[in-house]
mmCIF file of C-alpha atoms and ligand atoms in Angstrom:
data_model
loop_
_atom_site.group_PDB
_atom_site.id
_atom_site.type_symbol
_atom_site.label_atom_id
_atom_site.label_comp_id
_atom_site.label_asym_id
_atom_site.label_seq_id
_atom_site.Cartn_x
_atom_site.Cartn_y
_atom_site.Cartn_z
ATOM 1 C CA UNK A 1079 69.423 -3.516 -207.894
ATOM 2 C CA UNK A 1080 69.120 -1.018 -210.179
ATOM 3 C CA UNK A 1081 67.504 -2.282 -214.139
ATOM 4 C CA UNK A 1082 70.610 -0.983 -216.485
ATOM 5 C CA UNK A 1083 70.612 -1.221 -220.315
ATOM 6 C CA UNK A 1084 73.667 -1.495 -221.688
ATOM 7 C CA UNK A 1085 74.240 0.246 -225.274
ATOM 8 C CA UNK A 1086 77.391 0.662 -227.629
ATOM 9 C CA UNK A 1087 79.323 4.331 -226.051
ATOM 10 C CA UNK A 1088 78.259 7.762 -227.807
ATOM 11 C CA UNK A 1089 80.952 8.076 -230.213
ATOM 12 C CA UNK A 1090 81.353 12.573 -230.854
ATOM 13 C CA UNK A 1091 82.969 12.278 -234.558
ATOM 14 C CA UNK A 1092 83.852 15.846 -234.360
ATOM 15 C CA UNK A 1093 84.796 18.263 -231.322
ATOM 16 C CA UNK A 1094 86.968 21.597 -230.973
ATOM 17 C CA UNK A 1095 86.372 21.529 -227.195
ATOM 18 C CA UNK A 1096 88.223 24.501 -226.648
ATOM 19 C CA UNK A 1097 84.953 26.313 -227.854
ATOM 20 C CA UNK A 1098 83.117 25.180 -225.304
ATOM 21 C CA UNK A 1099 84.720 28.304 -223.261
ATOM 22 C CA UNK A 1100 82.614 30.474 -225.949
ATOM 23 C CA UNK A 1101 78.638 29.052 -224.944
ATOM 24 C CA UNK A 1102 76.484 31.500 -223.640
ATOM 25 C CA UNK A 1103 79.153 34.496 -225.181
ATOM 26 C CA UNK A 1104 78.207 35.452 -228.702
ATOM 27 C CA UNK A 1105 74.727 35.085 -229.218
ATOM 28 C CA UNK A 1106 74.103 38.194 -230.627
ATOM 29 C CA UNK A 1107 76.184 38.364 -233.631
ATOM 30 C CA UNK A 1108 76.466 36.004 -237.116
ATOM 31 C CA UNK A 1109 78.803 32.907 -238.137
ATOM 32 C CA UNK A 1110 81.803 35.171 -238.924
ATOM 33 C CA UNK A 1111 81.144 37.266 -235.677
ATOM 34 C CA UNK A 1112 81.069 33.817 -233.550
ATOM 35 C CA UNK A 1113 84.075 33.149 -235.475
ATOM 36 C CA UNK A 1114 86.190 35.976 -234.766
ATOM 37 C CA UNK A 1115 85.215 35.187 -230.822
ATOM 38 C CA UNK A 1116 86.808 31.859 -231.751
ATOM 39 C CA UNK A 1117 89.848 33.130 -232.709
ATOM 40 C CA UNK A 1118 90.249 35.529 -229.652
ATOM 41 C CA UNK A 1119 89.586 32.278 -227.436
ATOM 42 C CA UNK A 1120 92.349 29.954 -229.716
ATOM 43 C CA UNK A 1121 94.779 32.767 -229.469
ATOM 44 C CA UNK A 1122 95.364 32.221 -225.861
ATOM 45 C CA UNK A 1123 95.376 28.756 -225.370
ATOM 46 C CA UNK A 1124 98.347 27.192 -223.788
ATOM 47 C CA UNK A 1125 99.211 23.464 -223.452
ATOM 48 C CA UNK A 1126 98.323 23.343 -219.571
ATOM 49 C CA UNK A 1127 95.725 25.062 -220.171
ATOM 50 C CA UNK A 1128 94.313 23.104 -223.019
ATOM 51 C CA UNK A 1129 95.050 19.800 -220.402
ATOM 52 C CA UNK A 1130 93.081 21.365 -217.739
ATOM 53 C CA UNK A 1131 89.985 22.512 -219.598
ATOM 54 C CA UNK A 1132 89.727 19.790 -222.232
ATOM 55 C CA UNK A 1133 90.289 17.268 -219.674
ATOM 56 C CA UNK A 1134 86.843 19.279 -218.189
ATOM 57 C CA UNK A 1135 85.263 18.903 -221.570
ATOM 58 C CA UNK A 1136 85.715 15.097 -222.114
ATOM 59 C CA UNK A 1137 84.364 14.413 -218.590
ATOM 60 C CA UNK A 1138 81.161 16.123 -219.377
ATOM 61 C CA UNK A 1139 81.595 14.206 -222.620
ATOM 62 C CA UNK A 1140 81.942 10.714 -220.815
ATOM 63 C CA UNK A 1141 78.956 11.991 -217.999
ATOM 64 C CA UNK A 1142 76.889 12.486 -221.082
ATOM 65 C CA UNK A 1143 77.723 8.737 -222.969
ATOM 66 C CA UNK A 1144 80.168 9.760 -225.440
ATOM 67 C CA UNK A 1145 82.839 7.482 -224.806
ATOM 68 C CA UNK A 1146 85.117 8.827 -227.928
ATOM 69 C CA UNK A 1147 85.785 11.543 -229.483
ATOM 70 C CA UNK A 1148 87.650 12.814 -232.866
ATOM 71 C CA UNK A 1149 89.331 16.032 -231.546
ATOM 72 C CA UNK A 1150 89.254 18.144 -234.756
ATOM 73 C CA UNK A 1151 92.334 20.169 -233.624
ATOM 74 C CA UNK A 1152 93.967 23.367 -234.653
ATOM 75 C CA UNK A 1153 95.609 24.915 -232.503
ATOM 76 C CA UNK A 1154 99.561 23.765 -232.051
ATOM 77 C CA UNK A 1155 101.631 20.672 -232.228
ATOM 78 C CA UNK A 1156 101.913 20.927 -228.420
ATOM 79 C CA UNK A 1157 98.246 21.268 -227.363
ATOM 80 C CA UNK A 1158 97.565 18.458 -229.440
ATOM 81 C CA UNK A 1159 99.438 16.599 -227.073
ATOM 82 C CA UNK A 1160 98.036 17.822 -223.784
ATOM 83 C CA UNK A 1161 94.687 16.711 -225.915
ATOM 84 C CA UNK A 1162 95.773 13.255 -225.948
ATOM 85 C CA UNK A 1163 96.425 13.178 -222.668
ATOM 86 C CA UNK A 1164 93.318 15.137 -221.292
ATOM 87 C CA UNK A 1165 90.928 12.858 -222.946
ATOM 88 C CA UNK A 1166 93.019 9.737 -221.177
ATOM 89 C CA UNK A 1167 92.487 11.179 -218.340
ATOM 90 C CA UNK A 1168 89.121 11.474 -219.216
ATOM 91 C CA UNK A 1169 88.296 8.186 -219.984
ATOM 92 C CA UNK A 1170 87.531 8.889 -223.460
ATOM 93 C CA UNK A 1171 89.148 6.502 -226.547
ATOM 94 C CA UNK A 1172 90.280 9.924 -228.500
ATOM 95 C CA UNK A 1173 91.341 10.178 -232.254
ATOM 96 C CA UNK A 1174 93.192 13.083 -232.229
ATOM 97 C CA UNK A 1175 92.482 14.534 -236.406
ATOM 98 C CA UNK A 1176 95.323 17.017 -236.613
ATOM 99 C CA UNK A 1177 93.992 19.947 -238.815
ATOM 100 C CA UNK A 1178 96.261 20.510 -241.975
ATOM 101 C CA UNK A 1179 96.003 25.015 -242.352
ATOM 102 C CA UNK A 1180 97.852 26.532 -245.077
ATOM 103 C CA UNK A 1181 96.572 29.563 -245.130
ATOM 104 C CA UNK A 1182 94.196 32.264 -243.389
ATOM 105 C CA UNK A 1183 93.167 32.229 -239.234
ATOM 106 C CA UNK A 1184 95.702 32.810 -237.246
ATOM 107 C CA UNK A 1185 99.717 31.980 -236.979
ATOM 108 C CA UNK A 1186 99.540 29.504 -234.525
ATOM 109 C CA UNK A 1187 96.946 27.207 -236.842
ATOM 110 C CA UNK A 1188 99.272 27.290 -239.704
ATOM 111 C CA UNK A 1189 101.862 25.147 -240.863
ATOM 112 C CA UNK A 1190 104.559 26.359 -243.646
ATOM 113 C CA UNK A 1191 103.741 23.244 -246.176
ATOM 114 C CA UNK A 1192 102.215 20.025 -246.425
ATOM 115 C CA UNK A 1193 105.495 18.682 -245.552
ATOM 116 C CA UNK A 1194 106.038 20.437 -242.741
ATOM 117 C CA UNK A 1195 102.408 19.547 -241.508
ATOM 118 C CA UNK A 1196 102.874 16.192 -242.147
ATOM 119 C CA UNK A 1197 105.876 15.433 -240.290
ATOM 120 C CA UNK A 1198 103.767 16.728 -237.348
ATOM 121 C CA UNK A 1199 101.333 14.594 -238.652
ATOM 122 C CA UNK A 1200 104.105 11.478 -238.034
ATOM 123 C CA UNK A 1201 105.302 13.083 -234.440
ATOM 124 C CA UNK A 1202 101.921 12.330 -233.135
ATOM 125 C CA UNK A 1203 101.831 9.384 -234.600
ATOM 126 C CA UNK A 1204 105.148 7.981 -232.886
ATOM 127 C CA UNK A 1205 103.548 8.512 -229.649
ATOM 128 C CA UNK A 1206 101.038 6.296 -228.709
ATOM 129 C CA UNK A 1207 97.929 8.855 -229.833
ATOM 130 C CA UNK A 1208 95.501 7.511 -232.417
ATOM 131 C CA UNK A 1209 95.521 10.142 -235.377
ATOM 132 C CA UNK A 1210 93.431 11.312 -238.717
ATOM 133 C CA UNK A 1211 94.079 13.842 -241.310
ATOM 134 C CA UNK A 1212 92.089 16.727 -241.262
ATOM 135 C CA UNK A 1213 92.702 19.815 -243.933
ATOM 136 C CA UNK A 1214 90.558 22.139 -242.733
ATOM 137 C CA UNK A 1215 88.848 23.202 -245.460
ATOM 138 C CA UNK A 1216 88.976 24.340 -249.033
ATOM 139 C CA UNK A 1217 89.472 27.695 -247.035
ATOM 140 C CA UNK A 1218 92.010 26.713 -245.408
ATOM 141 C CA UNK A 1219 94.239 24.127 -247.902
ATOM 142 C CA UNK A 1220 95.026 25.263 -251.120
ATOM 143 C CA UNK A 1221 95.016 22.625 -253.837
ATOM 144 C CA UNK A 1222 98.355 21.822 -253.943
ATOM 145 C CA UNK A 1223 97.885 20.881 -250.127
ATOM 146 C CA UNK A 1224 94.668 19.034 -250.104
ATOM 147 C CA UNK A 1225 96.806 16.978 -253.159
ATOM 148 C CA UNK A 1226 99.532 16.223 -251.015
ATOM 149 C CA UNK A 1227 97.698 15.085 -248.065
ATOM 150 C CA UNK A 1228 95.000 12.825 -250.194
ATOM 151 C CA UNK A 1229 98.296 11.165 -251.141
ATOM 152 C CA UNK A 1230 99.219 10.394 -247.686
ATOM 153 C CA UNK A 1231 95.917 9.544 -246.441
ATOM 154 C CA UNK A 1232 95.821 6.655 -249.784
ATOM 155 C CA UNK A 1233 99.292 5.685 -248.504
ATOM 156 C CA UNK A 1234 98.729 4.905 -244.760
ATOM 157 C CA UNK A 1235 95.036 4.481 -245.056
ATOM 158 C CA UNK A 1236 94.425 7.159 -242.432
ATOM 159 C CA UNK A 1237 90.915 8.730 -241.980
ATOM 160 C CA UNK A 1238 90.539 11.786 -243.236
ATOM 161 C CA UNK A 1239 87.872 14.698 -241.875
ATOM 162 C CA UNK A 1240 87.355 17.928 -243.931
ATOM 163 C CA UNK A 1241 84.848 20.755 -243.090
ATOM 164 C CA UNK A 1242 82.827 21.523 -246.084
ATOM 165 C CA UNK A 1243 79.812 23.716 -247.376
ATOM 166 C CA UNK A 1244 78.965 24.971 -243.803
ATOM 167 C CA UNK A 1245 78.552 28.375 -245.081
ATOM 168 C CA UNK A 1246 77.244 29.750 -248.566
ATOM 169 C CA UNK A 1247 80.408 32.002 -248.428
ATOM 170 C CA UNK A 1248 83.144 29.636 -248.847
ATOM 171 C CA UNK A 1249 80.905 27.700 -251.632
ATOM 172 C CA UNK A 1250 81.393 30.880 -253.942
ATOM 173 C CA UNK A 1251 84.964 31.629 -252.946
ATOM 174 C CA UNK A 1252 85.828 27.835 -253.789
ATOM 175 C CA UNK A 1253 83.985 28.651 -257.137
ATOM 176 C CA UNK A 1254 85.631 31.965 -257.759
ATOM 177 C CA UNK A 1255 89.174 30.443 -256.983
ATOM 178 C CA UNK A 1256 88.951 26.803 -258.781
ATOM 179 C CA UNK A 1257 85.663 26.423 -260.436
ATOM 180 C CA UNK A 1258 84.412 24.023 -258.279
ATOM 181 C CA UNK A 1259 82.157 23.464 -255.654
ATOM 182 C CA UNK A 1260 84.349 22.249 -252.490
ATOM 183 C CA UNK A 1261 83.581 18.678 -252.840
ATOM 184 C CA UNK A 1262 84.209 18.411 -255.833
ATOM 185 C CA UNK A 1263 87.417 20.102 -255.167
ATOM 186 C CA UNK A 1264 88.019 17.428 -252.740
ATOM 187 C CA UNK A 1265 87.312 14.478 -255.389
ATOM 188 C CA UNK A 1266 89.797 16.119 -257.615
ATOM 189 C CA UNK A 1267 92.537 16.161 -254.958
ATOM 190 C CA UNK A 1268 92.653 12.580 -253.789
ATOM 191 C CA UNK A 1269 90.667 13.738 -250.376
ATOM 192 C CA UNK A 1270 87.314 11.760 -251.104
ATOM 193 C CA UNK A 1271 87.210 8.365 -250.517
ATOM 194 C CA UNK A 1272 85.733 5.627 -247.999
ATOM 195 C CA UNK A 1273 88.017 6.813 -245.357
ATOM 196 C CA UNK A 1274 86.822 10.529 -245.956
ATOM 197 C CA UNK A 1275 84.196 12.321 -243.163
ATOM 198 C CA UNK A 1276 82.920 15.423 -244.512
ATOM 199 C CA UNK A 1277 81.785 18.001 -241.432
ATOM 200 C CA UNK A 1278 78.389 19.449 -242.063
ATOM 201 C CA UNK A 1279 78.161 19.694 -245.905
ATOM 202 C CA UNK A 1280 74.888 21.987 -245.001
ATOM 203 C CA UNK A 1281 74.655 23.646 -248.433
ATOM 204 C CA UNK A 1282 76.101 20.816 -250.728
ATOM 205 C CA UNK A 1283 74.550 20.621 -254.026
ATOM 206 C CA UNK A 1284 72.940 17.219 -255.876
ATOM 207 C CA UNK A 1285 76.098 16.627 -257.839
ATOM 208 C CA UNK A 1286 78.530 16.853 -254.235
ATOM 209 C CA UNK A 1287 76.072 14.575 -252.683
ATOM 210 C CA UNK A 1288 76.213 12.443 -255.722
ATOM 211 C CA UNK A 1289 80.240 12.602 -255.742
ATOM 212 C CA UNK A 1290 79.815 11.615 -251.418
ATOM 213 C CA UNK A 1291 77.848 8.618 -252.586
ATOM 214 C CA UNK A 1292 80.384 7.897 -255.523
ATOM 215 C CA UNK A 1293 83.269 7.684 -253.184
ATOM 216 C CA UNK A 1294 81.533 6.452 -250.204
ATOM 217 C CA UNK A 1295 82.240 9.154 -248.347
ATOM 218 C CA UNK A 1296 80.516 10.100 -245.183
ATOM 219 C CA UNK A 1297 78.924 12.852 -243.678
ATOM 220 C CA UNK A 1298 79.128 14.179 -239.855
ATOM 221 C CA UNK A 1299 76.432 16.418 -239.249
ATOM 222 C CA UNK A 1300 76.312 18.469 -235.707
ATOM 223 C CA UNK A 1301 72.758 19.935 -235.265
ATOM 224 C CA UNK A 1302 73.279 21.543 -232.304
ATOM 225 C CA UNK A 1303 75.686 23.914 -233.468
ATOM 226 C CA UNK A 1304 74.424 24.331 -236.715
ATOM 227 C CA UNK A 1305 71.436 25.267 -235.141
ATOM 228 C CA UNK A 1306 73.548 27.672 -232.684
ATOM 229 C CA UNK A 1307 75.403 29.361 -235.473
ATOM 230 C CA UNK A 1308 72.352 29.451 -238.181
ATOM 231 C CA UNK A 1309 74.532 27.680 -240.974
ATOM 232 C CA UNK A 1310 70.817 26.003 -242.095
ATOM 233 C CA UNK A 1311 69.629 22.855 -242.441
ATOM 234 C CA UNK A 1312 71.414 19.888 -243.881
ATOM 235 C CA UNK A 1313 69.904 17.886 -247.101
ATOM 236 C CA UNK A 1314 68.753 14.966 -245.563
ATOM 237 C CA UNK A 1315 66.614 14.118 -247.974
ATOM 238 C CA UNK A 1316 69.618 13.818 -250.278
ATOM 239 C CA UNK A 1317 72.031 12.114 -248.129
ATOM 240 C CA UNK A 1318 69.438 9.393 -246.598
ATOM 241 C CA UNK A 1319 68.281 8.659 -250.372
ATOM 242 C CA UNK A 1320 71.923 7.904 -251.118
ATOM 243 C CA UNK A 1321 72.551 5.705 -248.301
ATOM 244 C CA UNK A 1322 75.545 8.179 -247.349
ATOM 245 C CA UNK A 1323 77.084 6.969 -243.993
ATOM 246 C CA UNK A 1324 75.988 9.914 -241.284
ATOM 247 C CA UNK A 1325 77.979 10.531 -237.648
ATOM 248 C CA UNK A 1326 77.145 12.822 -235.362
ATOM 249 C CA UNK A 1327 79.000 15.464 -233.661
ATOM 250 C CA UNK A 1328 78.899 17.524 -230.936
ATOM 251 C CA UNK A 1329 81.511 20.616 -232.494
ATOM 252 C CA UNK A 1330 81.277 23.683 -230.685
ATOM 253 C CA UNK A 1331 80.457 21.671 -227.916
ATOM 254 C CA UNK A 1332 77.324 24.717 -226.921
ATOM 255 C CA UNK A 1333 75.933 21.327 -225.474
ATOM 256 C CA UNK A 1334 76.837 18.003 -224.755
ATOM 257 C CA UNK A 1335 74.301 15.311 -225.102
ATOM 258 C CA UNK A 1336 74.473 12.760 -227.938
ATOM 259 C CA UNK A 1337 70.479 12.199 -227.508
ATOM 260 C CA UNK A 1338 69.686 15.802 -227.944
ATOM 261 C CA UNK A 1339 72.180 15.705 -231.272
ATOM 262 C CA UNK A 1340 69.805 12.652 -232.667
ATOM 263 C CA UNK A 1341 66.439 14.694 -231.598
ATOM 264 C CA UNK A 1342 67.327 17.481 -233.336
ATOM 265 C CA UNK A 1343 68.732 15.025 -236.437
ATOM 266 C CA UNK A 1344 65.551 13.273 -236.786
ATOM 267 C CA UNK A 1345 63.253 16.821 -235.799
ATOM 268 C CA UNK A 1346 64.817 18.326 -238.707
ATOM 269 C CA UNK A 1347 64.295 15.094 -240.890
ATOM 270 C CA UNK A 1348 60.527 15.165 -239.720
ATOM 271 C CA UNK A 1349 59.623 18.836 -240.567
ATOM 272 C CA UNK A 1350 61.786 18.990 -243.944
ATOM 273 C CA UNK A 1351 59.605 15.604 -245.072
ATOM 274 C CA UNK A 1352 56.539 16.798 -242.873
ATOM 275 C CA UNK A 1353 56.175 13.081 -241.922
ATOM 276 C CA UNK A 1354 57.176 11.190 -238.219
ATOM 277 C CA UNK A 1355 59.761 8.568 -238.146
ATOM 278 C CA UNK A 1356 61.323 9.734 -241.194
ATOM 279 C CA UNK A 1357 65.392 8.082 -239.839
ATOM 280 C CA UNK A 1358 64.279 5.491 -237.257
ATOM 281 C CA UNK A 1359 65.306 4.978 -233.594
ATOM 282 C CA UNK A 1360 67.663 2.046 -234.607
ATOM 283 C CA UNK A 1361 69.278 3.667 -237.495
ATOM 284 C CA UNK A 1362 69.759 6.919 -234.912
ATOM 285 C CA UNK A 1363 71.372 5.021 -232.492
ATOM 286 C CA UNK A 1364 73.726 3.672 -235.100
ATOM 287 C CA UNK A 1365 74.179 6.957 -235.850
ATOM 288 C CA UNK A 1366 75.291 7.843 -232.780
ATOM 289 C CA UNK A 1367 77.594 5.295 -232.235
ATOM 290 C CA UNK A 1368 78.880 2.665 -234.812
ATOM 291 C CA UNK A 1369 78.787 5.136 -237.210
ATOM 292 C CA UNK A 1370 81.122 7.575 -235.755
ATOM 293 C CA UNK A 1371 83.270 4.894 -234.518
ATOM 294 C CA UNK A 1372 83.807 3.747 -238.340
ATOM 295 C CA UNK A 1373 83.886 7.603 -239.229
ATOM 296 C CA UNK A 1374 86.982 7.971 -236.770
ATOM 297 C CA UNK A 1375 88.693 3.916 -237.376
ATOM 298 C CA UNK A 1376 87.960 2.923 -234.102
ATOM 299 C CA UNK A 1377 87.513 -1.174 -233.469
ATOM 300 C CA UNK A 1378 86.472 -0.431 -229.901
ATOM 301 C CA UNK A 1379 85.327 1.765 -227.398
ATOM 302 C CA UNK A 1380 83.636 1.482 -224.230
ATOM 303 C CA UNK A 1381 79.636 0.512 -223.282
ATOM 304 C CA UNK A 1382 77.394 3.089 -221.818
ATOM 305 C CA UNK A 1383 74.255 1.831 -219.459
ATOM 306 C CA UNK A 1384 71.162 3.581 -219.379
ATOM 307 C CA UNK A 1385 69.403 3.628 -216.002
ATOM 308 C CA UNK A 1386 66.091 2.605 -216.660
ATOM 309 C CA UNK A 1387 64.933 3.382 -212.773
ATOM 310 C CA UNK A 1388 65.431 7.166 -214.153
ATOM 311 C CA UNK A 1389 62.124 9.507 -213.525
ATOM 312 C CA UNK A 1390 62.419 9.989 -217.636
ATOM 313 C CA UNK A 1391 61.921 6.493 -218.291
ATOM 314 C CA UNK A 1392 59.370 5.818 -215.646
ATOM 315 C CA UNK A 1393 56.065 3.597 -217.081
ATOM 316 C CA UNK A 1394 58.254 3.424 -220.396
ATOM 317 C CA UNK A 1395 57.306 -0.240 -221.180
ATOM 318 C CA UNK A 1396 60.166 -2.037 -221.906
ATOM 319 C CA UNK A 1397 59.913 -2.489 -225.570
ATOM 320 C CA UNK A 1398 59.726 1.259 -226.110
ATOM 321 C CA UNK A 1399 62.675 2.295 -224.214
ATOM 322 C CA UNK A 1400 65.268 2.947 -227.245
ATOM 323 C CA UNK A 1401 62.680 5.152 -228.754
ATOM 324 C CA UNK A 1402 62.079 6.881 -225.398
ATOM 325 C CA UNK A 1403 65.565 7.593 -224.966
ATOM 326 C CA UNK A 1404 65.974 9.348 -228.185
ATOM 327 C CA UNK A 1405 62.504 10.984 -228.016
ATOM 328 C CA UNK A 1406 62.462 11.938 -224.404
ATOM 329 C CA UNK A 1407 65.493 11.691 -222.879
ATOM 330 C CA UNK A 1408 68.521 13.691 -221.384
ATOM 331 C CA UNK A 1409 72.149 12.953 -220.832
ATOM 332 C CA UNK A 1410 71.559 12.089 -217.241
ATOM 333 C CA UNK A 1411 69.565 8.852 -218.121
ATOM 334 C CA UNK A 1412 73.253 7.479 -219.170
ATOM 335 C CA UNK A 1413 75.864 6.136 -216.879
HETATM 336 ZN ZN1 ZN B 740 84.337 21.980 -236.853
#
């Protein structure tokens, strides 16, 4: 018989997995070009559609150890449903975090009001789908919105995920229209709190990092598509000195491999320090797992086992085999 490690499942804190459609497509243009790609690929999506190829995506999800997911969805009332049931289907515990868009991309993200978004909000939640809040972004939500919906989130004690500070652009936009830096924005409006995952937060400034720490906020960071889409590096330094509570995601979904998401976590810790060992293997793993589990309200979720008869691991002694996984491992190591 095969030696098997067993390990606490992958948990992806943040996925659009209709973008997977879009690896390989736009490499040759910036953020916004990517984005407008985006939009071309959300415009057509259908709900039997979005069952079929999401059900696709969480597969290669589950193949690759993530056994859940927070589906960071924007694209129809509908489609969030065939979600639900794709990642069933699937195998993979899914916490469907229905996007709250006021304004901007295109008709089918947007809903007329914050009442109107959250009754959809309670539709979803009367079926049996797990469900978070997720405005956006300061882009997307006016404050009036992301007031409302910090409200609700207090009230039911919902998770709430928010992209923020991904790009330098919306940072001076955010200034321009409130006078604040989006996180601080989101402090003011009720959305911050120990329930609260902020996406990326690339280009947040001391104080926003200060106000994360204040409010024990979190932070899911997805290095493989920042790296894909150039948004820059996050401030580890910042975060890790403030103990703020990091998840990992696998967004775009350009690739699908929770070990390669640590790697390139702790590479970029590594060369911004210029030191080795800089997060540690067990603190990565928890990354990778509890941490995104708490990030998404999840009690439970399945096992993975790594096969430790894989060629990767072979003449790994035993001790070293966590820190061979993250350092030198693939995906197919995990069953
Ligand atoms: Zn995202």
């Amino acid at each position: 018989m095969q030696a098997r490690l067993r390990l606490p499942g992958f948990v992806n804190a943040h996925s659009h997995a209709f973008q997977r459609a879009l690896r390989g497509k736009v490499e040759g243009g910036d953020f916004w070009a990517w984005r407008e790609s985006m939009l071309d690929v959300a415009k057509c999506l259908a709900p039997g559609h979005v069952r079929s190829s999401y059900a696709a995506t969480y597969a290669e999800m589950r193949a690759a150890g993530y056994t859940a997911a927070g589906e960071f969805h924007y694209v129809g009332l509908a489609e969030a449903e065939a979600a639900v049931e794709a990642a069933r289907e699937a195998g993979i515990e899914l916490v469907l975090l229905l996007a709250a868009y006021g304004r901007g991309g295109l008709d089918r993200f947007r809903q007329e009001s914050p009442a109107d978004y959250l009754r959809q909000v309670e539709s979803l939640r009367t079926s049996s789908a797990r469900v978070g809040l997720a405005p956006h972004s300061v882009r997307a939500c006016s404050r009036d919105w992301l007031d409302e919906i910090g409200r609700y989130a207090e009230r039911e004690g919902l998770v709430l995920h928010v992209h923020a500070d991904e790009q330098p652009r919306e940072i001076e936009e955010c200034l321009a229209e409130h006078g604040l830096r989006p996180i601080a924005l989101l402090a003011e409006t009720g959305c911050l709190g120990p329930r609260t995952t902020v996406v990326h937060a690339t280009h947040a400034d001391a104080s926003e990092l200060d106000l994360l720490a204040e409010h024990g906020a979190g932070v899911c960071l997805c290095p493989t598509t920042e790296a894909n889409l150039g948004d820059g590096f996050p401030p580890l330094a910042g975060l890790l000195e403030r103990g703020i509570q990091l998840c990992i995601g696998s967004d775009s979904n350009v690739r699908i491999d929770p070990l390669e998401e640590l790697r390139e976590l702790e590479g970029t810790a590594r060369r911004q320090e210029l030191r080795r060992n800089v997060i540690g293997v067990d603190q990565l793993l928890a990354i990778g797992s509890t941490a995104g589990a708490h990030a998404l309200g999840l009690d439970a979720w399945p096992e993975v086992e790594v096969d430790l008869g894989h060629p990767s691991l072979a003449g790994v002694e035993p001790g070293d085999v966590r820190a061979a996984l993250v350092h030198g491992c693939g995906a197919d190591v995990i069953s």
